[in-house]
Tab-separated table of C-alpha atoms in Angstrom:
chain	number	residue	atom	x	y	z
N	210	MET	CA	47.226	26.781	-58.796
N	211	THR	CA	44.344	25.941	-56.447
N	212	GLN	CA	41.614	28.395	-55.465
N	213	ALA	CA	42.762	28.141	-51.839
N	214	GLU	CA	46.293	29.240	-52.841
N	215	ILE	CA	44.972	32.139	-54.949
N	216	LYS	CA	42.689	33.324	-52.137
N	217	LEU	CA	45.448	33.149	-49.530
N	218	SER	CA	47.922	34.944	-51.854
N	219	SER	CA	45.371	37.698	-52.443
N	220	LEU	CA	44.815	38.194	-48.699
N	221	LEU	CA	48.557	38.308	-47.979
N	222	LEU	CA	49.270	40.800	-50.788
N	223	CYS	CA	46.425	43.093	-49.680
N	224	GLU	CA	47.439	42.971	-46.016
N	225	HIS	CA	51.117	43.739	-46.681
N	226	PHE	CA	51.095	45.977	-49.781
N	227	GLY	CA	47.577	47.422	-50.222
N	228	GLU	CA	44.767	47.038	-52.752
N	229	ILE	CA	46.540	48.185	-55.950
N	230	VAL	CA	49.502	45.813	-55.560
N	231	GLU	CA	47.105	43.024	-54.531
N	232	LYS	CA	44.996	43.539	-57.670
N	233	ILE	CA	48.015	43.332	-60.002
N	234	GLY	CA	49.620	40.415	-58.106
N	235	THR	CA	46.415	38.347	-57.956
N	236	HIS	CA	45.706	39.024	-61.655
N	237	LEU	CA	49.156	37.671	-62.628
N	238	ILE	CA	48.701	34.631	-60.356
N	239	ARG	CA	45.397	33.843	-62.092
N	240	MET	CA	46.410	34.639	-65.686
N	241	GLY	CA	50.103	33.711	-65.855
N	242	SER	CA	52.809	35.871	-67.475
N	243	GLN	CA	51.656	39.023	-69.324
N	244	PRO	CA	53.207	42.197	-70.809
N	245	LEU	CA	52.673	45.589	-69.170
N	246	ARG	CA	49.933	46.940	-71.454
N	247	MET	CA	47.879	43.755	-71.284
N	248	ILE	CA	48.001	43.867	-67.459
N	249	ALA	CA	46.788	47.491	-67.540
N	250	HIS	CA	44.018	46.637	-70.040
N	251	ASP	CA	42.794	43.537	-68.165
N	252	THR	CA	42.801	45.172	-64.715
N	253	GLY	CA	41.466	48.583	-65.869
N	254	MET	CA	44.339	50.364	-64.129
N	255	SER	CA	46.607	53.101	-65.510
N	256	LEU	CA	50.072	52.221	-66.858
N	257	ASP	CA	51.625	54.311	-64.079
N	258	GLN	CA	49.748	52.370	-61.377
N	259	VAL	CA	50.737	49.042	-62.948
N	260	ARG	CA	54.407	50.097	-63.227
N	261	LYS	CA	54.548	51.141	-59.567
N	262	ALA	CA	52.818	47.936	-58.409
N	263	LEU	CA	55.201	45.796	-60.477
N	264	CYS	CA	58.186	47.690	-59.012
N	265	VAL	CA	56.991	46.785	-55.489
N	266	LEU	CA	56.408	43.138	-56.427
N	267	ILE	CA	59.799	42.816	-58.175
N	268	GLN	CA	61.559	44.520	-55.239
N	269	HIS	CA	60.138	41.822	-52.941
N	270	ASN	CA	60.914	38.910	-55.349
N	271	LEU	CA	57.195	38.232	-55.831
N	272	VAL	CA	57.242	38.868	-59.607
N	273	THR	CA	59.910	38.030	-62.200
N	274	TYR	CA	60.306	39.402	-65.721
N	275	GLU	CA	61.618	37.961	-68.973
N	276	LEU	CA	62.260	39.344	-72.454
N	277	GLN	CA	60.284	37.342	-75.038
N	278	LYS	CA	61.421	36.615	-78.596
N	279	ARG	CA	59.044	39.163	-80.071
N	280	GLY	CA	60.647	41.915	-77.982
N	281	LEU	CA	57.998	42.251	-75.273
N	282	VAL	CA	58.834	42.024	-71.571
N	283	GLU	CA	56.461	39.707	-69.720
N	284	TYR	CA	55.887	39.668	-65.953
N	285	GLU	CA	55.090	36.515	-63.984
N	286	ALA	CA	53.921	36.204	-60.362
N	287	GLN	CA	55.667	33.719	-58.078
N	288	CYS	CA	52.740	32.355	-56.058
N	289	SER	CA	54.885	30.052	-53.913
N	290	ARG	CA	57.009	33.071	-52.937
N	291	VAL	CA	53.892	35.117	-52.088
N	292	LEU	CA	52.752	32.346	-49.728
N	293	ARG	CA	56.103	32.611	-47.900
N	294	ILE	CA	54.911	35.996	-46.533
N	295	LEU	CA	52.898	33.916	-44.078
N	296	ARG	CA	56.209	32.693	-42.633
N	297	TYR	CA	57.825	36.140	-42.159
N	298	PRO	CA	57.146	36.284	-38.382
N	299	ARG	CA	58.821	32.899	-38.000
N	300	TYR	CA	61.928	34.025	-39.925
N	301	ILE	CA	62.164	37.136	-37.732
N	302	TYR	CA	61.689	35.196	-34.492
N	303	THR	CA	64.353	32.666	-35.549
N	304	ALA	CA	66.829	35.496	-36.237
N	305	LYS	CA	66.077	36.899	-32.758
N	306	THR	CA	66.643	33.468	-31.156
N	307	LEU	CA	69.973	32.968	-32.932
N	308	TYR	CA	71.348	36.519	-33.127
N	309	SER	CA	69.402	38.511	-30.474
N	310	ASP	CA	67.534	41.793	-31.111
N	311	THR	CA	70.100	43.017	-33.645
N	312	GLY	CA	69.681	39.935	-35.858
N	313	GLU	CA	65.908	40.189	-35.515
N	314	LEU	CA	65.835	43.788	-36.773
N	315	ILE	CA	68.278	43.119	-39.643
N	316	VAL	CA	66.052	40.324	-40.968
N	317	GLU	CA	62.898	42.374	-40.344
N	318	GLU	CA	64.267	45.367	-42.284
N	319	LEU	CA	65.313	43.166	-45.217
N	320	LEU	CA	61.867	41.525	-45.320
N	321	LEU	CA	60.079	44.884	-45.048
N	322	ASN	CA	62.142	46.407	-47.862
N	323	GLY	CA	62.776	43.362	-50.052
N	324	LYS	CA	66.373	44.337	-50.800
N	325	MET	CA	68.763	46.749	-49.058
N	326	SER	CA	72.462	47.590	-49.035
N	327	MET	CA	74.411	46.529	-45.948
N	328	SER	CA	75.285	50.142	-45.023
N	329	ALA	CA	71.624	51.272	-45.185
N	330	THR	CA	70.504	48.252	-43.150
N	331	VAL	CA	73.158	48.794	-40.461
N	332	LYS	CA	72.272	52.480	-40.037
N	333	LYS	CA	68.516	51.825	-39.908
N	334	VAL	CA	68.885	49.007	-37.370
N	335	ALA	CA	71.297	51.043	-35.211
N	336	ASP	CA	68.756	53.904	-35.146
N	337	ARG	CA	65.909	51.548	-34.183
N	338	LEU	CA	67.939	49.926	-31.399
N	339	THR	CA	69.078	53.319	-30.078
N	340	GLU	CA	65.401	54.377	-29.826
N	341	THR	CA	64.775	51.520	-27.372
N	342	MET	CA	67.843	52.193	-25.187
N	343	GLU	CA	68.085	54.343	-22.083
N	344	ASP	CA	68.913	58.030	-22.515
N	345	GLY	CA	72.605	58.565	-23.087
N	346	LYS	CA	73.141	55.098	-24.601
N	347	THR	CA	73.474	54.409	-28.322
N	348	MET	CA	74.082	51.435	-30.602
N	349	GLU	CA	77.404	51.416	-32.468
N	350	TYR	CA	77.314	50.773	-36.228
N	351	SER	CA	80.231	48.341	-35.762
N	352	GLU	CA	78.151	46.126	-33.455
N	353	VAL	CA	75.297	45.880	-35.962
N	354	SER	CA	77.825	45.243	-38.764
N	355	SER	CA	79.329	42.276	-36.893
N	356	THR	CA	75.863	40.686	-36.535
N	357	PHE	CA	75.216	41.263	-40.251
N	358	VAL	CA	78.519	39.474	-41.026
N	359	ARG	CA	77.485	36.508	-38.842
N	360	LEU	CA	74.144	36.260	-40.670
N	361	ALA	CA	76.005	36.240	-44.004
N	362	ASP	CA	78.586	33.698	-42.779
N	363	THR	CA	75.786	31.308	-41.801
N	364	HIS	CA	73.943	32.064	-45.090
N	365	PHE	CA	70.767	33.536	-43.548
N	366	VAL	CA	71.250	36.626	-45.743
N	367	GLN	CA	72.698	36.651	-49.253
N	368	ARG	CA	73.633	39.039	-52.021
N	369	CYS	CA	71.088	39.810	-54.754
N	370	PRO	CA	71.931	39.396	-58.453
N	371	SER	CA	73.595	42.601	-59.659
N	372	VAL	CA	74.227	44.568	-62.846
N	373	PRO	CA	77.729	43.739	-64.156
N	374	GLU	CA	80.338	46.469	-63.771
N	375	GLY	CA	81.677	48.255	-66.833
N	376	PRO	CA	81.124	51.373	-68.953
N	377	GLU	CA	77.564	51.984	-70.081
N	378	PRO	CA	77.043	52.327	-73.849
N	379	SER	CA	76.648	56.019	-74.622
N	380	ASP	CA	74.714	55.685	-77.871
N	381	GLY	CA	71.500	53.874	-78.604
N	382	PRO	CA	68.505	53.082	-76.383
N	383	PRO	CA	68.966	51.110	-73.154
N	384	PRO	CA	68.148	47.376	-73.271
N	385	PRO	CA	64.485	46.447	-72.531
N	386	VAL	CA	65.537	44.553	-69.377
N	387	PRO	CA	68.728	44.763	-67.298
N	388	THR	CA	71.132	41.820	-67.319
N	389	LEU	CA	71.636	40.632	-63.734
N	390	LEU	CA	74.488	38.323	-62.758
N	391	PHE	CA	74.496	35.919	-59.819
N	392	ASP	CA	78.047	35.043	-58.753
N	393	GLU	CA	77.821	32.048	-56.389
N	394	LYS	CA	81.307	32.482	-54.976
N	395	ASP	CA	80.482	36.040	-53.841
N	396	MET	CA	76.959	35.252	-52.617
N	397	TYR	CA	77.887	35.498	-48.926
N	398	VAL	CA	80.942	37.770	-49.162
N	399	VAL	CA	80.408	40.921	-47.109
N	400	PRO	CA	81.931	44.121	-48.562
N	401	LYS	CA	84.629	45.827	-46.503
N	402	LEU	CA	82.910	48.853	-45.010
N	403	ASN	CA	84.338	51.462	-42.698
N	404	LEU	CA	81.086	52.282	-40.914
N	405	ILE	CA	81.909	54.590	-38.025
N	406	GLY	CA	79.079	56.077	-36.036
N	407	LYS	CA	76.166	55.455	-33.720
N	408	GLY	CA	72.421	55.141	-33.970
N	409	LYS	CA	70.431	58.373	-33.796
N	410	ARG	CA	67.231	59.128	-31.900
N	411	ARG	CA	64.223	60.887	-33.360
N	412	HIS	CA	63.618	64.090	-31.434
N	413	SER	CA	60.152	64.253	-29.909
N	414	ASP	CA	60.144	68.028	-29.297
N	415	ASN	CA	58.003	70.134	-31.618
N	416	GLY	CA	58.083	73.630	-33.043
N	417	GLN	CA	60.721	75.824	-34.587
N	418	ASP	CA	63.769	74.118	-33.008
N	419	ASN	CA	62.768	70.793	-34.492
N	420	GLY	CA	62.249	72.329	-37.931
N	421	GLU	CA	65.594	74.127	-37.835
N	422	ARG	CA	67.385	70.953	-36.720
N	423	LYS	CA	65.808	68.951	-39.558
N	424	ALA	CA	66.717	71.588	-42.164
N	425	LYS	CA	70.307	71.757	-40.866
N	426	ARG	CA	70.665	67.957	-40.970
N	427	GLN	CA	69.309	67.805	-44.531
N	428	LYS	CA	71.790	70.512	-45.623
N	429	GLN	CA	74.701	68.646	-44.014
N	430	GLU	CA	73.643	65.390	-45.706
N	431	ALA	CA	73.341	67.144	-49.082
N	432	ASP	CA	76.771	68.781	-48.719
N	433	SER	CA	78.522	65.495	-47.905
N	434	LYS	CA	76.481	63.339	-50.274
N	435	GLU	CA	78.685	60.704	-51.850
N	436	PRO	CA	77.713	57.098	-52.579
N	437	PRO	CA	78.631	54.577	-49.848
N	438	SER	CA	81.407	52.086	-50.603
N	439	ASP	CA	78.846	49.265	-51.002
N	440	ASP	CA	76.681	51.217	-53.463
N	441	GLY	CA	74.998	48.768	-55.868
N	442	ILE	CA	75.499	45.712	-53.610
N	443	TYR	CA	72.105	44.648	-52.284
N	444	TRP	CA	71.165	41.932	-49.820
N	445	GLN	CA	68.069	39.817	-49.240
N	446	VAL	CA	66.879	37.180	-46.777
N	447	ASN	CA	67.822	33.625	-47.815
N	448	ILE	CA	64.477	31.915	-47.266
N	449	ASP	CA	65.816	28.454	-48.175
N	450	ARG	CA	68.378	28.726	-45.373
N	451	PHE	CA	65.656	29.514	-42.827
N	452	HIS	CA	63.668	26.526	-44.108
N	453	GLN	CA	66.767	24.360	-43.675
N	454	HIS	CA	66.995	25.569	-40.071
N	455	PHE	CA	63.293	24.780	-39.447
N	456	ARG	CA	63.807	21.291	-40.902
N	457	ASP	CA	66.859	20.718	-38.691
N	458	GLN	CA	64.960	21.855	-35.585
N	459	ALA	CA	62.101	19.471	-36.408
N	460	ILE	CA	64.568	16.571	-36.785
N	461	VAL	CA	66.270	17.407	-33.461
N	462	SER	CA	62.865	17.566	-31.679
N	463	ALA	CA	61.821	14.221	-33.187
N	464	VAL	CA	65.041	12.554	-31.966
N	465	ALA	CA	64.589	14.062	-28.476
N	466	ASN	CA	61.006	12.729	-28.290
N	467	ARG	CA	61.959	9.271	-29.550
N	468	MET	CA	65.218	8.803	-27.642
N	469	ASP	CA	66.675	11.330	-25.192
N	470	GLN	CA	68.264	14.781	-24.871
N	471	THR	CA	71.846	13.533	-25.415
N	472	SER	CA	70.879	11.843	-28.700
N	473	SER	CA	69.183	15.024	-29.897
N	474	GLU	CA	72.235	17.128	-28.965
N	475	ILE	CA	74.488	14.815	-31.005
N	476	VAL	CA	72.159	15.119	-34.001
N	477	ARG	CA	71.974	18.921	-33.496
N	478	THR	CA	75.805	19.062	-33.532
N	479	MET	CA	75.969	17.024	-36.757
N	480	LEU	CA	73.388	19.282	-38.429
N	481	ARG	CA	75.182	22.419	-37.230
N	482	MET	CA	78.487	21.124	-38.671
N	483	SER	CA	76.741	20.518	-42.017
N	484	GLU	CA	74.583	23.651	-42.217
N	485	VAL	CA	76.684	25.562	-44.773
N	486	THR	CA	78.279	22.548	-46.505
N	487	THR	CA	75.057	20.676	-47.338
N	488	SER	CA	72.558	22.134	-49.828
N	489	SER	CA	68.975	22.552	-48.622
N	490	ASN	CA	67.665	19.853	-51.015
N	491	ALA	CA	70.413	17.242	-50.444
N	492	PRO	CA	69.191	13.759	-49.372
N	493	TYR	CA	72.099	13.359	-46.896
N	494	THR	CA	74.469	15.589	-44.963
N	495	MET	CA	78.193	15.383	-45.743
N	496	PRO	CA	79.852	12.427	-43.917
N	497	LEU	CA	81.271	13.360	-40.496
N	498	SER	CA	83.739	11.330	-38.470
N	499	SER	CA	83.096	10.370	-34.856
N	500	ASN	CA	86.268	12.290	-33.908
N	501	GLU	CA	85.012	15.483	-35.625
N	502	ILE	CA	81.613	15.188	-33.941
N	503	PHE	CA	83.255	14.710	-30.529
N	504	ARG	CA	85.389	17.850	-30.981
N	505	SER	CA	82.348	19.874	-32.093
N	506	LEU	CA	80.014	19.014	-29.198
N	507	PRO	CA	78.970	22.134	-27.203
N	508	ALA	CA	81.426	23.327	-24.569
N	509	GLY	CA	80.600	21.851	-21.188
N	510	TYR	CA	78.720	18.901	-22.695
N	511	ASN	CA	80.253	16.182	-20.560
N	512	ILE	CA	80.244	12.883	-22.389
N	513	SER	CA	83.283	10.722	-23.157
N	514	LYS	CA	84.284	9.630	-26.656
N	515	GLN	CA	83.266	6.070	-25.770
N	516	ILE	CA	79.752	7.179	-24.752
N	517	LEU	CA	79.463	9.241	-27.963
N	518	ASP	CA	80.340	6.181	-30.059
N	519	GLN	CA	77.690	4.139	-28.234
N	520	TYR	CA	75.069	6.826	-28.934
N	521	LEU	CA	76.069	7.029	-32.622
N	522	THR	CA	75.745	3.229	-32.924
N	523	LEU	CA	72.342	3.388	-31.236
N	524	LEU	CA	71.185	6.161	-33.610
N	525	ALA	CA	72.469	4.275	-36.674
N	526	ASP	CA	70.664	1.059	-35.574
N	527	ASP	CA	67.334	2.814	-34.927
N	528	PRO	CA	64.574	1.629	-37.349
N	529	LEU	CA	63.763	5.232	-38.344
N	530	GLU	CA	67.305	5.546	-39.796
N	531	PHE	CA	67.684	9.275	-39.151
N	532	VAL	CA	71.436	8.626	-38.774
N	533	GLY	CA	73.368	6.306	-41.089
N	534	LYS	CA	76.908	4.937	-40.988
N	535	SER	CA	78.852	5.562	-44.196
N	536	GLY	CA	82.390	4.375	-43.387
N	537	GLU	CA	84.916	3.332	-40.734
N	538	SER	CA	87.650	5.980	-40.956
N	539	GLY	CA	88.096	8.600	-38.190
N	540	GLY	CA	86.381	6.382	-35.619
N	541	GLY	CA	83.409	5.823	-37.954
N	542	MET	CA	81.778	8.107	-40.553
N	543	TYR	CA	78.143	9.164	-40.049
N	544	VAL	CA	75.488	11.080	-42.012
N	545	ILE	CA	72.000	12.400	-41.301
N	546	ASN	CA	69.539	10.834	-43.739
N	547	LEU	CA	67.520	14.000	-44.413
N	548	HIS	CA	65.069	12.395	-46.847
N	549	LYS	CA	64.127	9.558	-44.460
N	550	ALA	CA	63.889	12.018	-41.548
N	551	LEU	CA	61.463	14.202	-43.528
N	552	ALA	CA	59.428	11.134	-44.548
N	553	SER	CA	59.068	10.124	-40.875
N	554	LEU	CA	58.124	13.681	-39.847
N	555	ALA	CA	55.545	13.934	-42.656
N	556	THR	CA	54.036	10.551	-41.732
N	557	ALA	CA	53.756	11.490	-38.049
N	558	THR	CA	52.217	14.870	-38.978
N	559	LEU	CA	49.605	13.297	-41.255
N	560	GLU	CA	48.726	10.621	-38.696
N	561	SER	CA	48.254	13.325	-36.073
N	562	VAL	CA	46.015	15.402	-38.381
N	563	VAL	CA	43.902	12.379	-39.349
N	564	GLN	CA	43.508	11.302	-35.709
N	565	GLU	CA	42.512	14.805	-34.628
N	566	ARG	CA	39.995	15.351	-37.423
N	567	PHE	CA	38.556	11.871	-37.938
N	568	GLY	CA	39.296	9.859	-34.783
N	569	SER	CA	41.414	6.852	-33.860
N	570	ARG	CA	39.691	4.372	-36.213
N	571	CYS	CA	40.359	6.536	-39.266
N	572	ALA	CA	43.933	6.935	-38.077
N	573	ARG	CA	44.198	3.109	-37.974
N	574	ILE	CA	43.041	2.898	-41.617
N	575	PHE	CA	45.403	5.690	-42.592
N	576	ARG	CA	48.412	3.960	-40.977
N	577	LEU	CA	47.484	0.752	-42.836
N	578	LEU	CA	47.406	2.589	-46.178
N	579	LEU	CA	50.774	4.205	-45.450
N	580	ARG	CA	52.327	0.835	-44.607
N	581	LYS	CA	50.724	-1.247	-47.392
N	582	LYS	CA	50.672	1.547	-50.043
N	583	HIS	CA	47.519	0.137	-51.726
N	584	LEU	CA	44.566	-1.858	-50.387
N	585	GLU	CA	41.142	-2.793	-51.714
N	586	GLN	CA	38.045	-1.860	-49.691
N	587	LYS	CA	37.608	-5.470	-48.415
N	588	GLN	CA	41.279	-5.678	-47.361
N	589	ILE	CA	40.921	-2.442	-45.373
N	590	GLU	CA	37.928	-3.884	-43.510
N	591	ASP	CA	39.836	-7.101	-42.715
N	592	PHE	CA	43.204	-5.601	-41.756
N	593	ALA	CA	41.754	-2.742	-39.680
N	594	MET	CA	39.126	-5.038	-38.082
N	595	ILE	CA	36.413	-2.414	-38.687
N	596	PRO	CA	32.862	-3.297	-39.897
N	597	ALA	CA	32.352	-2.822	-43.668
N	598	LYS	CA	29.772	-0.011	-43.458
N	599	GLU	CA	31.833	1.963	-40.928
N	600	ALA	CA	35.056	1.517	-42.957
N	601	LYS	CA	33.313	2.828	-46.123
N	602	GLU	CA	32.002	5.884	-44.285
N	603	MET	CA	35.463	6.652	-42.873
N	604	MET	CA	37.164	6.262	-46.268
N	605	TYR	CA	34.610	8.593	-47.870
N	606	LYS	CA	35.090	11.161	-45.094
N	607	MET	CA	38.881	11.171	-45.567
N	608	LEU	CA	38.661	11.248	-49.372
N	609	SER	CA	36.159	14.123	-49.436
N	610	THR	CA	38.135	16.356	-47.055
N	611	ASN	CA	41.361	18.133	-47.967
N	612	PHE	CA	42.914	18.189	-44.529
N	613	VAL	CA	46.136	20.022	-45.474
N	614	ALA	CA	44.634	23.366	-44.811
N	615	LEU	CA	45.698	26.332	-46.902
N	616	GLN	CA	41.994	27.174	-46.751
N	617	SER	CA	42.227	27.156	-42.929
N	618	VAL	CA	44.982	29.783	-43.081
N	619	ALA	CA	42.919	32.016	-45.374
N	620	ASN	CA	39.963	31.723	-42.996
N	621	LEU	CA	42.164	32.637	-40.031
N	622	ILE	CA	43.548	35.722	-41.805
N	623	GLU	CA	40.016	36.815	-42.761
N	624	ARG	CA	38.938	36.382	-39.150
N	625	ARG	CA	41.867	38.470	-37.899
N	626	LEU	CA	41.144	41.239	-40.435
N	627	HIS	CA	37.473	41.201	-39.418
N	628	GLU	CA	38.351	41.532	-35.708
N	629	THR	CA	40.685	44.450	-36.474
N	630	LYS	CA	38.156	46.191	-38.750
N	631	GLU	CA	35.350	45.869	-36.201
N	632	ASN	CA	37.521	47.584	-33.581
N	633	ARG	CA	39.335	50.031	-35.887
N	634	ARG	CA	38.171	53.234	-34.133
N	635	LEU	CA	39.162	51.940	-30.723
N	636	LEU	CA	42.572	50.793	-32.050
N	637	GLU	CA	43.194	54.210	-33.634
N	638	LYS	CA	42.251	55.931	-30.364
N	639	SER	CA	44.588	53.629	-28.426
N	640	GLN	CA	47.458	54.376	-30.826
N	641	ARG	CA	46.876	58.149	-30.502
N	642	VAL	CA	46.928	57.916	-26.702
N	643	GLU	CA	50.139	55.832	-26.777
N	644	ALA	CA	51.782	58.403	-29.083
N	645	ILE	CA	50.820	61.279	-26.759
N	646	LEU	CA	52.112	59.344	-23.737
N	647	ALA	CA	55.445	58.626	-25.452
N	648	SER	CA	55.797	62.294	-26.424
N	649	ILE	CA	55.114	63.774	-22.971
N	650	GLN	CA	57.210	61.084	-21.240
N	651	ALA	CA	60.175	62.129	-23.383
N	652	SER	CA	59.662	65.754	-22.348
N	653	GLY	CA	59.667	64.792	-18.640
N	654	ALA	CA	55.960	64.978	-17.767
N	655	GLU	CA	54.748	64.462	-14.208
N	656	GLU	CA	52.921	61.323	-13.055
N	657	ALA	CA	49.602	63.198	-12.742
N	658	GLN	CA	49.769	64.271	-16.402
N	659	LEU	CA	50.486	60.717	-17.526
N	660	GLN	CA	47.559	59.402	-15.464
N	661	GLU	CA	45.242	61.981	-17.022
N	662	ILE	CA	46.234	60.915	-20.544
N	663	GLU	CA	45.847	57.195	-19.713
N	664	GLU	CA	42.296	57.851	-18.461
N	665	MET	CA	41.293	58.922	-21.992
N	666	ILE	CA	40.785	55.155	-22.531
N	667	THR	CA	37.846	54.120	-20.355
N	668	ALA	CA	37.710	50.873	-18.353
N	669	PRO	CA	35.222	49.168	-20.770
N	670	GLU	CA	37.387	50.239	-23.739
N	671	ARG	CA	40.501	48.843	-22.045
N	672	GLN	CA	38.677	45.547	-21.461
N	673	GLN	CA	37.613	45.467	-25.124
N	674	LEU	CA	41.219	46.062	-26.214
N	675	GLU	CA	42.438	43.211	-23.985
N	676	SER	CA	39.806	40.902	-25.471
N	677	LEU	CA	40.809	41.910	-29.010
N	678	LYS	CA	44.511	41.350	-28.223
N	679	HIS	CA	43.710	37.904	-26.772
N	680	ASN	CA	41.657	36.905	-29.853
N	681	VAL	CA	44.251	38.151	-32.348
N	682	ASN	CA	47.050	36.337	-30.466
N	683	LYS	CA	45.025	33.093	-30.584
N	684	ILE	CA	44.446	33.526	-34.330
N	685	ASP	CA	48.157	34.249	-34.906
N	686	ALA	CA	49.116	31.125	-32.932
N	687	SER	CA	46.675	29.050	-35.016
N	688	GLU	CA	48.130	30.479	-38.253
N	689	ASN	CA	51.629	29.477	-37.128
N	690	GLN	CA	50.476	25.996	-36.103
N	691	VAL	CA	48.823	25.335	-39.478
N	692	ASP	CA	51.879	26.706	-41.299
N	693	GLU	CA	54.189	24.367	-39.347
N	694	THR	CA	52.100	21.419	-40.586
N	695	ILE	CA	52.225	22.732	-44.156
N	696	PHE	CA	55.999	23.260	-43.887
N	697	ILE	CA	56.725	19.647	-42.863
N	698	LEU	CA	54.577	18.227	-45.666
N	699	GLU	CA	55.945	20.664	-48.264
N	700	SER	CA	59.519	19.871	-47.263
N	701	TYR	CA	58.912	16.149	-47.698
N	702	ILE	CA	57.210	16.621	-51.099
N	703	ASN	CA	60.068	18.862	-52.291
N	704	SER	CA	62.654	16.307	-51.125
N	705	THR	CA	60.972	13.586	-53.212
N	706	ILE	CA	60.902	15.822	-56.301
N	707	LYS	CA	64.510	17.000	-56.041
N	708	SER	CA	66.210	13.829	-54.838
């Protein structure tokens, strides 16, 4: 575990879960697996604080536990999973792109809570969507449920391991750790729920009426309290599936840039046909016939079967070998060579990073090393046609700099936190004003009243807020850009380990 990874994990844990959870999580990342009392002793925190922090980390799949031979339960942090927090906005945005606002909020709720039942997720999302709709309109539970089913069908959400059903032993102490089972055949099976209802709005009016309404609702809920039909079935976001989608999008973009839009659409169709039949670490997609591909092209995509076959031949003959031919039946059988595609993407990414950071001459040396695998210093000078002294300086510069920048991400997060901290009072004031505006708008305030409230933020303060928003957006964009680079390189490294 590098210092850059530990620092970035610490920042992410603190930003998302607070100082206590960050302290426990970072300690486990540094020290490895430990039992409860040792964690409390080493961190100087109470057993109760450690238990609660571990509950949060386990709920979000950031810590695992295991019963050791001597009877102690040890807890271990999953640093790679902690670093995935950086990618949460990208998962949420992808869900919005594929499944609109409803899909976005389902994925967001699951990421915010770690694990949730389908019924709880549907109700929460329906309430949130209803809040954003015009008065008199509500979101049906059935509509949210259908989007949840689509996310499960395409494997973007999956069931969590569960406690096996059966009678609990009545005598004797409970086991030190629960036994959780992971049934692969049921991983994406959605329970049959009869969710009838609509999203509810929070009432913005104050005073006695609001209190009475809340008390009445709580009494009604208590009277009709019975477990939902999916009680004990919990769901989580399938991060590997999102990564598979990101990989596929990168491959499609690379084909579009190298060839043309029609080629990329054919490759997109092949990847879409394989998305739930090919595992995320497979070197190839399942073979697809030309006839199957033709039938699966998007509606309205006007190319003949003959043209499709010409494009498939062109793709299979391309030196990059993203597409390979695996047989002749069904008009020709074709696969996407995922490993070679990732290797090409990783190479192009590294070349781009080297060129940007060190210039075109360093990029020339780097391309030589990639092609020849190993060269002596004198061979580099000769092949690259660069003077000896200059070649040595460039090699030293590249060797002494770690240009895959987890450290860059940590610096960006620190910068964003600093910007927010420096302007905390102004941000809090802005949030208070927005809350007041929302409240009086809901009660039908006049334009003059709204104007008066808006003027509580002065012109210089408004300008400062705009500047802060602009800076934070730039930092967020930079974080995403660096993470995209890391993702491509990580995906390639993982493909070489697993294949």
